[in-house]
PDB file of C-alpha atoms in Angstrom:
ATOM      1  CA  UNK S   1       0.185  -0.069  -0.049  1.00  0.00           C
ATOM      2  CA  UNK S   2       0.946   3.627  -0.208  1.00  0.00           C
ATOM      3  CA  UNK S   3       3.709   4.403   2.465  1.00  0.00           C
ATOM      4  CA  UNK S   4       4.691   7.875   4.195  1.00  0.00           C
ATOM      5  CA  UNK S   5       8.380   6.857   4.377  1.00  0.00           C
ATOM      6  CA  UNK S   6      11.027   8.227   2.864  1.00  0.00           C
ATOM      7  CA  UNK S   7      11.965   6.305  -0.451  1.00  0.00           C
ATOM      8  CA  UNK S   8      15.637   6.248   1.232  1.00  0.00           C
ATOM      9  CA  UNK S   9      14.441   4.045   4.359  1.00  0.00           C
ATOM     10  CA  UNK S  10      11.847   1.851   2.668  1.00  0.00           C
ATOM     11  CA  UNK S  11      13.587  -2.009   2.559  1.00  0.00           C
ATOM     12  CA  UNK S  12      10.685  -3.989   0.109  1.00  0.00           C
ATOM     13  CA  UNK S  13       9.628  -3.776  -2.763  1.00  0.00           C
ATOM     14  CA  UNK S  14       8.123  -0.499  -3.814  1.00  0.00           C
ATOM     15  CA  UNK S  15       6.845   1.575  -7.111  1.00  0.00           C
ATOM     16  CA  UNK S  16       8.037   5.280  -7.284  1.00  0.00           C
ATOM     17  CA  UNK S  17       5.375   7.637  -8.900  1.00  0.00           C
ATOM     18  CA  UNK S  18       7.122   9.103 -12.194  1.00  0.00           C
ATOM     19  CA  UNK S  19       6.406  13.282 -13.612  1.00  0.00           C
ATOM     20  CA  UNK S  20       8.138  15.645 -15.698  1.00  0.00           C
ATOM     21  CA  UNK S  21       8.253  18.209 -13.087  1.00  0.00           C
ATOM     22  CA  UNK S  22      10.972  17.310 -10.647  1.00  0.00           C
ATOM     23  CA  UNK S  23       9.176  18.369  -7.639  1.00  0.00           C
ATOM     24  CA  UNK S  24       6.684  15.889  -8.207  1.00  0.00           C
ATOM     25  CA  UNK S  25       8.198  13.069  -9.274  1.00  0.00           C
ATOM     26  CA  UNK S  26       8.959  10.116  -6.150  1.00  0.00           C
ATOM     27  CA  UNK S  27       6.282  11.859  -3.958  1.00  0.00           C
ATOM     28  CA  UNK S  28       4.417   8.896  -3.906  1.00  0.00           C
ATOM     29  CA  UNK S  29       5.397   5.633  -2.819  1.00  0.00           C
ATOM     30  CA  UNK S  30       3.823   2.342  -3.415  1.00  0.00           C
ATOM     31  CA  UNK S  31       5.059  -0.782  -1.152  1.00  0.00           C
ATOM     32  CA  UNK S  32       4.948  -4.759  -2.786  1.00  0.00           C
ATOM     33  CA  UNK S  33       4.727  -5.923   1.189  1.00  0.00           C
ATOM     34  CA  UNK S  34       2.076  -8.852   0.263  1.00  0.00           C
ATOM     35  CA  UNK S  35       2.877 -12.721  -1.425  1.00  0.00           C
ATOM     36  CA  UNK S  36       1.396 -10.947  -4.314  1.00  0.00           C
ATOM     37  CA  UNK S  37      -0.189  -7.229  -5.685  1.00  0.00           C
ATOM     38  CA  UNK S  38      -2.397  -7.327  -7.888  1.00  0.00           C
ATOM     39  CA  UNK S  39      -2.156  -3.498  -9.887  1.00  0.00           C
ATOM     40  CA  UNK S  40      -4.755  -1.824 -12.094  1.00  0.00           C
ATOM     41  CA  UNK S  41      -8.149   0.234 -12.289  1.00  0.00           C
ATOM     42  CA  UNK S  42     -11.232  -0.133 -10.143  1.00  0.00           C
ATOM     43  CA  UNK S  43     -12.486  -3.442 -11.331  1.00  0.00           C
ATOM     44  CA  UNK S  44     -16.013  -5.545  -8.785  1.00  0.00           C
ATOM     45  CA  UNK S  45     -14.941  -9.170 -10.669  1.00  0.00           C
ATOM     46  CA  UNK S  46     -11.110  -8.465  -8.918  1.00  0.00           C
ATOM     47  CA  UNK S  47     -10.420  -5.805  -6.831  1.00  0.00           C
ATOM     48  CA  UNK S  48      -6.606  -4.507  -7.619  1.00  0.00           C
ATOM     49  CA  UNK S  49      -4.905  -4.335  -4.064  1.00  0.00           C
ATOM     50  CA  UNK S  50      -3.348  -1.208  -5.785  1.00  0.00           C
ATOM     51  CA  UNK S  51      -6.083   0.919  -8.172  1.00  0.00           C
ATOM     52  CA  UNK S  52      -4.503   3.272 -10.488  1.00  0.00           C
ATOM     53  CA  UNK S  53      -6.573   5.635 -12.728  1.00  0.00           C
ATOM     54  CA  UNK S  54      -4.885   6.794 -15.957  1.00  0.00           C
ATOM     55  CA  UNK S  55      -5.065   6.592 -19.743  1.00  0.00           C
ATOM     56  CA  UNK S  56      -3.724   3.001 -20.286  1.00  0.00           C
ATOM     57  CA  UNK S  57      -4.301   1.670 -17.644  1.00  0.00           C
ATOM     58  CA  UNK S  58      -6.224  -1.552 -17.891  1.00  0.00           C
ATOM     59  CA  UNK S  59      -8.379  -3.178 -15.214  1.00  0.00           C
ATOM     60  CA  UNK S  60      -5.889  -5.829 -14.651  1.00  0.00           C
ATOM     61  CA  UNK S  61      -2.775  -4.195 -15.729  1.00  0.00           C
ATOM     62  CA  UNK S  62      -0.040  -6.607 -13.819  1.00  0.00           C
ATOM     63  CA  UNK S  63       0.461  -8.596 -10.805  1.00  0.00           C
ATOM     64  CA  UNK S  64       3.822  -9.051  -8.896  1.00  0.00           C
ATOM     65  CA  UNK S  65       4.251 -12.096  -7.027  1.00  0.00           C
ATOM     66  CA  UNK S  66       6.901 -12.672  -4.208  1.00  0.00           C
ATOM     67  CA  UNK S  67       8.788 -15.928  -4.724  1.00  0.00           C
ATOM     68  CA  UNK S  68      11.822 -16.287  -2.005  1.00  0.00           C
ATOM     69  CA  UNK S  69      12.721 -12.698  -1.220  1.00  0.00           C
ATOM     70  CA  UNK S  70      11.872 -11.736  -5.007  1.00  0.00           C
ATOM     71  CA  UNK S  71       9.537  -9.995  -6.670  1.00  0.00           C
ATOM     72  CA  UNK S  72       8.479 -10.925 -10.235  1.00  0.00           C
TER      73      UNK S  72
END
């Protein structure tokens, strides 16, 4: 989920937002701290763990799966 932690202090796999404006880049941090994380648009059939809305984001956009100490 979303984190208020400084990016330097996060020791688990995570996603950072990108933005052309450097003041807005890397301001949102989403940790991938579950065994499986589904990312996508709002979806009643299979609600995503991380919900993003925007041009190009699909219902089931991607899935991260933890295997041992690695996230795929």
